[in-house]
Structures are given as C-alpha cells and as structure tokens.
Amino acid sequence: MRPDDGLLPPFLGALKACVSVILTMCYGVAARRLRLIHDATINDMSALGIKLFLPALIVVNLGRELHIGTAMNYLPVLAWSFVYTFASIGLSHVLARLFRLPHWVAPATTFNNTSSLPLLLLQSLDSVGSLRLILRGDESTADGIERAQSYFLVCAVVSKTIAYVVGPRMLHDGENAETRPSSIEDQHVSECEDEPLTETTSLLPERAQTAQHAVGMRIHSWTTWLVSFFPYRVREELMAPFGDPFAGVAICCTLVGALLGLVPALHRAFFFREEDGGYLQGWLTASVRNIGRLFTTLQIFLVGCKLAVAFERMVAQGEADESSRIPIRAMTIIFLVRLVAWPAVSISLIYGLAKHTKLLGDDPILWFSMMLMPAGPPALVISGLAEVAQASETEKMAIAKTLTVMYALSPFICFTITGALKASEAVLKERS
C-alpha cells in the first residue's frame, strides 16, 4: 500500500495545516496582548488589506488562471457560491425562528470566512504536500494551489457582496433601513463633507478627485439607465453592491482579472514569460503579485488581533452582565451548520455531480475547492455589519464572543479537508 493510501496521512496533513493557521492567528493574539499593535493600527491594516492587497490578489490570481481553456471551470464556482449562500440565508432564518435565537445568529450562520482562512489553509496544505493526491499528471502543487486560490477568490467576491447587501437587514430586520444612505450620490456627498479642505490643499489631488468623481458619476448614470428598466425593488438590489466600498472594488477587480485572462493578447503580455511575449510579467505583474501575497497571512494575523481585542472587552465588561453571554443553543446551531452540516452536504453533492455528470469538468482541484467553500467559521465581517446595522452593545459583545469561540473550534475543518481530498481522489481514480 502506498504511503498516501488510507485516511490517516491526509488527515494528519490537514490537521497540520489547521494548526499552522491557528498558530498564525495566535501570534496576532500575542502581539495584541503584548501591546505591540493598537486598535487604530489593526483597523488601518485591515482596511489596507481589504482595499489594496485583496484586489491585487484577485487581479493577478484570477487573470493568471482564467483563460479561454479554463473559463468554463468558473461557471460552477459562481453558481455554487450563489446557491449555497442563499440556501444558508433561508436555513438560518428557519433555524433562528424555530429555536427563537437572536437576530445576529442568522448572519453568523449564513456567512463563513471565504477569503483569508481558506487561502492560508491552501498554502499550509502546499507545505505538507496533501494536495498531491488530486494533482493531474506532472502538475506541480504550486500550480494546483494557485488555481484553487482563484476559485476561492471568486467565491469570496460573491459571498462578501451578498453579505454587505443582505447582512445588515438580517441583523436588524430592516428597522434601520431609513438610516442608510439612499443612493451612491448621498454617500459620496457625505464623504466629501467630512473631508476638510484648506488653503494648502494641493491642486493635483483636487483635480484627481474631481476627475474620479466625474468618471464615477458617468459610470453611475450609465448603470442607473441600464437598471431603470427593472422594477424599483429590483433596481435597489442591483445597485446596492456598488454602494459598498469593498463590494464595488472587488467586483471591478474581478472584471479586470477576467479581462486580463480572457483576452489572449493581454493574458500573454501580463502572465507569459518574457521570451514568450510577456513583457509586463517581470515588472508590473510581479509587483502587483507581491502586494497581493501580503493579504493572506496578514489578514489571519489581524483576525487574531481582533479576537484579542474582543477578549479584552469581555474581561473589561466582566461576567456580571448576563445579557451578553453566548446562548448555548446559538453556538451549537452555528457550529453544526458551519462545520458539520454544510461540509457533509457539499462533499456529498459535489462528489455525486463530479462522479455521475460532466457539469463540473475534469479538474479535481475544482471539486476539492467547491467541497470546502461552504465550510468554516463565521466571517469577521459580521462584526462590521453589526456596526452598519447599529446593533446594541449587547449584540456586539455576543457576536465578539461567538467569533472567538468559533475560531477556536476552526481546527474541526480538518475533517472536511480530509473528506474532500478523499472524495476528489476517488472520482479522479474512477475517471482515469
């Protein structure tokens, strides 16, 4: 029997990968506890990662992996991302009403971490060599990791866009709908009013901001005209993602990455070797790739920092406040849905589709990635949505405690990784 046969080797590899991620998170906790990083720095670095590092990662990874020959592989990813996210929304509402859970349990059950956690897990799996089980031919592990990351990035864009549109409403049942800006123009005006202007303001930034605003208004007018043919409620939902800074940037970067990948001349210029015509690859693409690579480890490190901040607030609040303690039922529901039920459903469903149909193509990395997408602890974006929805301090503290406990339990995802690896390997062996 080969060393890779059986469940133990892939399970140990998955466990090592999970431990590696948890240790990276613990380093963030330690840095915060030792006062090596402050709240303002954590927030600034997190915003930098979301607004700069992640878009760079999306453009480079998606552009490199997406081309005419692989374009069809991304259609199942898009479809599956929408299906499992909306199914999670429906399931969370049913469970919240059935067990009379607080409002914040629904989004915590619905939206899992689809970016930093799985991306770092993939890098850790690369170091332990677990993905060798599902590589085709002489394909290298690094190539498989790059392709899996591009699938997860597409999933992350879909999941986070839906989270920013639907999440605040799930937290407060639309009670604060009137407090949200009614349009993108209102948001732009409010942002400009908050920005002080002095006599020493340089002309170049002024012109750049004016040009950016003009272009933005022109694009907005075009998109408004396009969606004006739909009913009012449909128009509101279609335009909502572009009102959020992350969603707008992520969608634009996804489109740019798709353009660079699908246009042969651009793909060659940006991603081929220089001797093959890639005259932009060695300097421009390499620089953007270097920035993008900062996202994964930095975000997991900042997750640890944010969890440490939440823990400090718990200690400061004390145990006398019974109202913000985590309901056992809520924690159990979130754990069972995110780390037990969805992994079982996704592995079984994707395995069946890959084995009996041609809908998912012939890429085992795609099958493995889709099996993992619905699994994992809640996304930290839930705490941000609580701010947007103007949740009470009691709800914010309960959310912080929930996130802390769920990330402590995140090594349970190693069972999902093992099952996905073995299921994908079984389909690959049968097909070959």
Coordinates of C-alpha atoms in Angstrom, one line a residue:
M1 CA 0.0 0.0 0.0
R2 CA 1.3 3.4 -0.9
P3 CA 2.1 5.9 1.9
D4 CA -0.7 8.2 0.7
D5 CA -3.4 5.4 0.9
G6 CA -5.9 5.5 3.7
L7 CA -7.3 8.3 5.8
L8 CA -4.6 8.9 8.3
P9 CA -2.0 10.6 6.0
P10 CA -4.4 13.2 4.5
F11 CA -6.0 13.7 7.9
L12 CA -2.6 14.4 9.6
G13 CA -1.7 16.8 6.7
A14 CA -5.0 18.6 7.1
L15 CA -4.5 18.8 10.9
K16 CA -1.0 20.3 10.5
A17 CA -2.4 22.8 8.1
C18 CA -5.1 23.8 10.5
V19 CA -2.7 24.1 13.4
S20 CA -0.4 26.3 11.2
V21 CA -3.3 28.7 10.6
I22 CA -4.3 28.7 14.3
L23 CA -0.7 29.4 15.3
T24 CA -0.6 32.4 12.9
M25 CA -3.8 33.6 14.5
C26 CA -2.3 33.1 18.0
Y27 CA 0.7 35.3 17.0
G28 CA -1.8 38.1 16.4
V29 CA -3.4 37.5 19.8
A30 CA 0.0 37.6 21.4
A31 CA 1.0 40.8 19.6
R32 CA -2.1 42.5 20.8
R33 CA -1.7 41.2 24.4
L34 CA 1.9 42.4 24.5
R35 CA 0.7 45.8 23.2
L36 CA 2.8 45.6 20.1
I37 CA -0.2 46.7 18.0
H38 CA -3.0 49.2 18.8
D39 CA -6.7 49.3 17.8
A40 CA -6.2 52.1 15.3
T41 CA -3.3 50.2 13.7
I42 CA -5.4 47.0 13.5
N43 CA -8.2 48.8 11.8
D44 CA -5.9 50.6 9.4
M45 CA -4.1 47.4 8.4
S46 CA -7.3 45.5 8.0
A47 CA -8.7 48.3 5.7
L48 CA -5.4 48.3 3.7
G49 CA -5.7 44.6 3.2
I50 CA -9.3 44.8 2.0
K51 CA -8.9 47.8 -0.2
L52 CA -5.4 47.2 -1.7
F53 CA -3.9 43.7 -1.0
L54 CA -7.0 41.7 -1.7
P55 CA -7.9 43.5 -5.0
A56 CA -4.2 42.9 -6.2
L57 CA -4.5 39.2 -5.3
I58 CA -7.8 38.9 -7.2
V59 CA -6.5 40.6 -10.3
V60 CA -3.3 38.5 -10.5
N61 CA -4.6 35.1 -9.5
L62 CA -7.8 35.3 -11.5
G63 CA -6.1 36.8 -14.5
R64 CA -3.3 34.1 -14.4
E65 CA -5.6 31.1 -14.0
L66 CA -8.7 32.3 -16.1
H67 CA -8.2 31.9 -19.8
I68 CA -10.2 30.6 -22.7
G69 CA -9.4 27.0 -21.9
T70 CA -10.4 27.2 -18.2
A71 CA -13.3 29.7 -18.4
M72 CA -16.0 27.0 -18.0
N73 CA -14.5 25.9 -14.7
Y74 CA -15.5 29.2 -13.1
L75 CA -19.2 28.9 -14.0
P76 CA -19.8 26.1 -11.4
V77 CA -17.9 28.2 -8.8
L78 CA -20.2 31.2 -9.5
A79 CA -23.3 29.1 -9.4
W80 CA -22.3 27.2 -6.3
S81 CA -21.4 30.4 -4.5
F82 CA -24.8 31.9 -5.1
V83 CA -26.7 28.6 -4.3
Y84 CA -25.1 27.8 -1.0
T85 CA -25.1 31.4 0.2
F86 CA -28.8 31.9 -0.5
A87 CA -29.6 28.4 0.9
S88 CA -27.7 29.4 4.0
I89 CA -29.8 32.6 4.3
G90 CA -33.0 30.5 4.1
L91 CA -31.7 27.9 6.5
S92 CA -30.5 30.4 9.1
H93 CA -33.9 32.2 9.1
V94 CA -35.7 28.9 9.6
L95 CA -33.4 27.9 12.5
A96 CA -33.4 31.3 14.1
R97 CA -37.2 31.3 14.2
L98 CA -37.6 27.7 15.1
F99 CA -35.2 28.0 18.1
R100 CA -36.0 31.6 18.9
L101 CA -32.5 32.8 18.5
P102 CA -31.2 36.4 18.5
H103 CA -31.1 38.3 15.2
W104 CA -27.3 38.2 15.0
V105 CA -27.3 34.3 14.8
A106 CA -28.8 34.4 11.3
P107 CA -25.9 36.2 9.5
A108 CA -23.3 34.4 11.7
T109 CA -24.8 31.1 10.5
T110 CA -25.0 32.3 6.9
F111 CA -21.7 33.9 6.0
N112 CA -18.5 31.9 6.5
N113 CA -14.9 33.0 6.1
T114 CA -14.3 32.5 2.3
S115 CA -11.1 34.5 1.8
S116 CA -8.2 34.7 4.4
L117 CA -8.8 31.4 6.2
P118 CA -9.1 29.1 3.2
L119 CA -6.3 30.9 1.3
L120 CA -3.9 30.3 4.2
L121 CA -5.1 26.8 4.6
L122 CA -4.2 26.1 1.0
Q123 CA -0.7 27.5 1.5
S124 CA -0.3 25.2 4.5
L125 CA -1.6 22.2 2.6
D126 CA 1.1 23.1 0.0
S127 CA 3.8 22.9 2.7
V128 CA 2.6 19.4 3.9
G129 CA 2.1 18.1 0.4
S130 CA -1.5 16.9 1.0
L131 CA -2.8 18.0 -2.4
R132 CA -0.5 15.5 -4.3
L133 CA -3.5 13.1 -4.0
I134 CA -5.6 15.1 -6.5
L135 CA -3.0 16.5 -8.9
R136 CA -3.1 15.5 -12.5
G137 CA -0.1 14.2 -14.4
D138 CA 3.0 16.2 -13.8
E139 CA 1.2 19.2 -12.4
S140 CA 3.1 20.9 -9.6
T141 CA 1.5 21.5 -6.2
A142 CA 2.1 25.2 -6.6
D143 CA 0.1 25.3 -9.8
G144 CA -2.8 23.5 -8.1
I145 CA -2.7 25.9 -5.1
E146 CA -2.8 28.9 -7.5
R147 CA -5.8 27.5 -9.3
A148 CA -7.6 26.7 -6.0
Q149 CA -7.0 30.2 -4.7
S150 CA -8.5 31.7 -7.8
Y151 CA -11.7 29.6 -7.3
F152 CA -11.9 30.7 -3.7
L153 CA -11.4 34.4 -4.6
V154 CA -14.3 34.3 -7.0
C155 CA -16.4 32.7 -4.2
A156 CA -15.3 35.3 -1.8
V157 CA -16.4 38.2 -4.0
V158 CA -19.8 36.6 -4.4
S159 CA -20.2 35.8 -0.7
K160 CA -19.0 39.2 0.7
T161 CA -21.0 41.1 -1.8
I162 CA -24.2 39.3 -0.7
A163 CA -23.1 39.8 2.9
Y164 CA -22.8 43.6 2.6
V165 CA -26.2 43.8 0.8
V166 CA -28.2 41.4 2.9
G167 CA -26.3 41.2 6.2
P168 CA -27.4 44.5 7.9
R169 CA -31.0 43.7 7.1
M170 CA -30.7 40.3 8.6
L171 CA -29.2 41.8 11.8
H172 CA -31.9 44.4 12.3
D173 CA -34.8 43.1 10.2
G174 CA -34.8 46.4 8.3
E175 CA -35.5 48.6 11.3
N176 CA -32.7 50.9 10.4
A177 CA -33.3 51.0 6.7
E178 CA -34.1 54.7 6.9
T179 CA -30.6 55.4 8.4
R180 CA -28.8 54.1 5.3
P181 CA -27.8 56.5 2.5
S182 CA -30.5 56.3 -0.1
S183 CA -28.1 56.4 -3.0
I184 CA -24.5 56.4 -4.1
E185 CA -24.6 60.1 -4.6
D186 CA -25.6 60.6 -0.9
Q187 CA -22.7 58.5 0.2
H188 CA -20.3 60.5 -1.9
V189 CA -21.6 63.8 -0.6
S190 CA -21.4 62.8 3.0
E191 CA -17.8 61.5 2.5
C192 CA -16.8 64.8 0.8
E193 CA -18.4 66.9 3.6
D194 CA -16.3 65.1 6.2
E195 CA -13.1 65.8 4.3
P196 CA -11.6 69.2 5.4
L197 CA -10.3 71.5 2.7
T198 CA -7.6 74.1 3.5
E199 CA -5.7 76.7 1.5
T200 CA -2.7 74.4 1.4
T201 CA -4.5 71.6 -0.3
S202 CA -2.5 70.7 -3.5
L203 CA -4.1 71.2 -6.9
L204 CA -3.1 67.7 -8.2
P205 CA -5.2 65.7 -5.6
E206 CA -8.0 68.2 -6.1
R207 CA -8.0 67.5 -9.9
A208 CA -7.6 63.8 -9.4
Q209 CA -10.6 63.7 -7.0
T210 CA -12.7 65.8 -9.4
A211 CA -11.8 63.5 -12.3
Q212 CA -12.5 60.4 -10.2
H213 CA -15.9 61.9 -9.1
A214 CA -16.8 62.8 -12.7
V215 CA -15.9 59.3 -14.0
G216 CA -17.8 57.7 -11.1
M217 CA -20.9 59.8 -11.8
R218 CA -20.7 59.0 -15.5
I219 CA -20.5 55.3 -14.8
H220 CA -23.2 55.5 -12.2
S221 CA -25.5 57.3 -14.7
W222 CA -24.9 54.6 -17.3
T223 CA -25.6 51.8 -14.8
T224 CA -28.7 53.6 -13.5
W225 CA -30.0 53.9 -17.0
L226 CA -29.4 50.2 -17.6
V227 CA -31.2 49.1 -14.5
S228 CA -34.0 51.6 -14.9
F229 CA -36.0 49.1 -17.0
F230 CA -36.4 46.9 -13.9
P231 CA -39.0 47.3 -11.1
Y232 CA -38.0 49.6 -8.2
R233 CA -37.2 46.8 -5.7
V234 CA -35.0 45.0 -8.3
R235 CA -33.2 48.3 -9.1
E236 CA -32.5 48.8 -5.4
E237 CA -31.0 45.3 -5.0
L238 CA -28.9 45.6 -8.2
M239 CA -27.3 48.9 -7.3
A240 CA -26.8 48.0 -3.6
P241 CA -23.5 46.2 -4.0
F242 CA -21.9 49.2 -5.7
G243 CA -22.8 51.4 -2.8
D244 CA -20.4 49.5 -0.6
P245 CA -16.6 50.3 -0.9
F246 CA -15.5 46.7 -0.7
A247 CA -18.1 45.2 -3.0
G248 CA -17.5 47.8 -5.7
V249 CA -13.7 47.4 -5.6
A250 CA -14.0 43.6 -5.5
I251 CA -16.4 43.4 -8.4
C252 CA -14.3 45.8 -10.5
C253 CA -11.1 43.8 -9.8
T254 CA -12.8 40.6 -10.7
L255 CA -13.9 42.1 -14.0
V256 CA -10.4 43.4 -14.6
G257 CA -8.9 40.0 -13.8
A258 CA -11.4 38.3 -16.1
L259 CA -10.5 40.7 -18.9
L260 CA -6.8 40.1 -18.5
G261 CA -7.3 36.4 -18.5
L262 CA -9.8 36.1 -21.4
V263 CA -8.2 38.5 -23.9
P264 CA -5.3 36.4 -25.3
A265 CA -3.1 39.5 -26.1
L266 CA -3.5 40.8 -22.5
H267 CA -3.0 37.4 -21.0
R268 CA 0.2 36.9 -22.9
A269 CA 1.6 40.4 -22.0
F270 CA 0.8 40.1 -18.3
F271 CA 1.3 36.4 -17.5
F272 CA 3.6 34.7 -20.0
R273 CA 7.4 34.6 -19.7
E274 CA 9.3 37.5 -21.3
E275 CA 10.7 35.3 -24.1
D276 CA 7.1 34.3 -24.9
G277 CA 5.8 37.8 -25.2
G278 CA 5.1 38.6 -21.5
Y279 CA 6.9 42.0 -21.5
L280 CA 4.8 43.1 -18.5
Q281 CA 5.1 40.0 -16.4
G282 CA 8.6 40.6 -15.0
W283 CA 7.9 44.0 -13.5
L284 CA 4.3 45.1 -13.5
T285 CA 2.6 41.8 -12.8
A286 CA 5.4 40.8 -10.4
S287 CA 4.9 44.0 -8.3
V288 CA 1.1 43.5 -8.1
R289 CA 1.6 39.9 -7.2
N290 CA 4.0 40.9 -4.4
I291 CA 1.3 43.2 -2.9
G292 CA -1.4 40.6 -3.2
R293 CA 0.7 37.9 -1.4
L294 CA 0.7 40.2 1.7
F295 CA -3.1 39.7 2.1
T296 CA -3.4 36.1 3.3
T297 CA -1.0 35.9 6.2
L298 CA -1.6 39.5 7.3
Q299 CA -5.4 39.0 7.4
I300 CA -5.2 35.9 9.5
F301 CA -2.7 37.7 11.8
L302 CA -5.2 40.6 12.1
V303 CA -8.0 38.1 12.9
G304 CA -6.0 37.1 15.9
C305 CA -5.5 40.8 16.9
K306 CA -9.3 41.5 16.6
L307 CA -10.1 38.4 18.6
A308 CA -7.7 39.6 21.3
V309 CA -9.4 43.0 21.3
A310 CA -12.8 41.2 21.7
F311 CA -11.4 39.1 24.6
E312 CA -10.1 42.3 26.3
R313 CA -13.6 43.8 26.1
M314 CA -15.1 40.7 27.6
V315 CA -12.8 40.9 30.5
A316 CA -13.4 44.6 31.0
Q317 CA -17.1 44.0 30.9
G318 CA -16.9 41.2 33.4
E319 CA -19.1 38.2 33.9
A320 CA -21.8 40.1 35.8
D321 CA -23.6 41.0 32.7
E322 CA -25.7 38.0 31.9
S323 CA -27.3 39.6 28.9
S324 CA -24.3 39.3 26.6
R325 CA -23.4 35.7 27.4
I326 CA -23.5 33.4 24.4
P327 CA -26.6 31.2 24.3
I328 CA -25.6 27.6 24.2
R329 CA -28.3 26.9 21.5
A330 CA -27.0 29.6 19.3
M331 CA -23.4 28.4 19.5
T332 CA -24.5 24.8 18.9
I333 CA -26.5 25.8 15.8
I334 CA -23.7 27.8 14.3
F335 CA -21.2 25.0 14.9
L336 CA -23.4 22.3 13.4
V337 CA -24.4 24.3 10.3
R338 CA -20.9 25.7 9.5
L339 CA -18.6 22.8 10.5
V340 CA -20.8 19.7 10.3
A341 CA -24.0 20.1 8.1
W342 CA -22.6 22.1 5.2
P343 CA -19.4 20.1 4.8
A344 CA -21.4 16.9 4.7
V345 CA -23.8 18.3 2.2
S346 CA -21.2 19.9 0.0
I347 CA -18.9 16.9 -0.1
S348 CA -21.8 14.5 -0.9
L349 CA -23.3 16.8 -3.6
I350 CA -20.1 17.7 -5.4
Y351 CA -18.9 14.1 -5.2
G352 CA -22.1 12.9 -6.8
L353 CA -22.1 15.6 -9.5
A354 CA -18.4 15.0 -10.3
K355 CA -18.9 11.3 -10.5
H356 CA -22.1 11.0 -12.4
T357 CA -22.1 14.1 -14.6
K358 CA -19.9 16.3 -16.7
L359 CA -21.2 19.6 -15.1
L360 CA -18.1 20.2 -13.0
G361 CA -15.5 19.4 -15.7
D362 CA -12.4 17.3 -15.1
D363 CA -10.4 19.4 -12.6
P364 CA -10.1 17.6 -9.2
I365 CA -8.8 20.9 -7.7
L366 CA -12.2 22.5 -8.7
W367 CA -14.1 19.6 -7.0
F368 CA -12.0 19.9 -3.8
S369 CA -12.4 23.7 -3.7
M370 CA -16.2 23.6 -4.1
M371 CA -16.4 21.0 -1.3
L372 CA -14.6 23.3 1.0
M373 CA -16.3 26.6 0.1
P374 CA -19.4 26.3 2.4
A375 CA -17.3 25.1 5.4
G376 CA -15.6 27.2 8.1
P377 CA -16.3 29.6 11.0
P378 CA -18.3 32.8 10.5
A379 CA -16.7 35.7 8.7
L380 CA -15.3 38.6 10.8
V381 CA -17.4 40.8 8.5
I382 CA -20.3 40.0 10.9
S383 CA -18.8 42.4 13.5
G384 CA -18.6 45.1 10.8
L385 CA -22.2 44.5 9.7
A386 CA -23.2 44.9 13.4
E387 CA -21.8 48.5 13.2
V388 CA -23.5 49.2 10.0
A389 CA -26.9 48.0 11.4
Q390 CA -26.3 50.0 14.6
A391 CA -26.7 46.9 16.8
S392 CA -26.7 47.3 20.5
E393 CA -23.6 46.8 22.6
T394 CA -25.1 43.6 24.0
E395 CA -25.4 42.2 20.5
K396 CA -21.9 43.3 19.6
M397 CA -20.4 41.7 22.6
A398 CA -22.3 38.4 21.9
I399 CA -21.0 38.5 18.3
A400 CA -17.4 39.0 19.5
K401 CA -17.7 36.1 21.9
T402 CA -19.2 33.9 19.3
L403 CA -16.4 34.7 16.8
T404 CA -13.8 34.0 19.4
V405 CA -15.2 30.6 20.3
M406 CA -15.9 29.6 16.6
Y407 CA -12.3 30.4 15.5
A408 CA -11.0 28.4 18.5
L409 CA -13.1 25.5 17.1
S410 CA -12.0 26.0 13.5
P411 CA -9.4 23.1 13.5
F412 CA -12.5 20.9 13.1
I413 CA -12.3 21.9 9.4
C414 CA -9.5 19.3 9.1
F415 CA -12.3 16.6 8.9
T416 CA -13.8 18.5 5.9
I417 CA -10.4 18.8 4.2
T418 CA -9.8 15.1 4.6
G419 CA -13.2 14.1 3.3
A420 CA -12.9 16.5 0.3
L421 CA -9.4 15.2 -0.5
K422 CA -10.5 11.5 -0.4
A423 CA -13.8 12.1 -2.3
S424 CA -11.9 14.1 -5.1
E425 CA -9.3 11.4 -5.2
A426 CA -11.9 8.7 -5.6
V427 CA -13.6 10.4 -8.5
L428 CA -10.2 11.1 -10.2
K429 CA -9.2 7.4 -9.9
E430 CA -12.5 6.3 -11.3
R431 CA -12.2 8.6 -14.3
S432 CA -8.6 7.6 -15.0

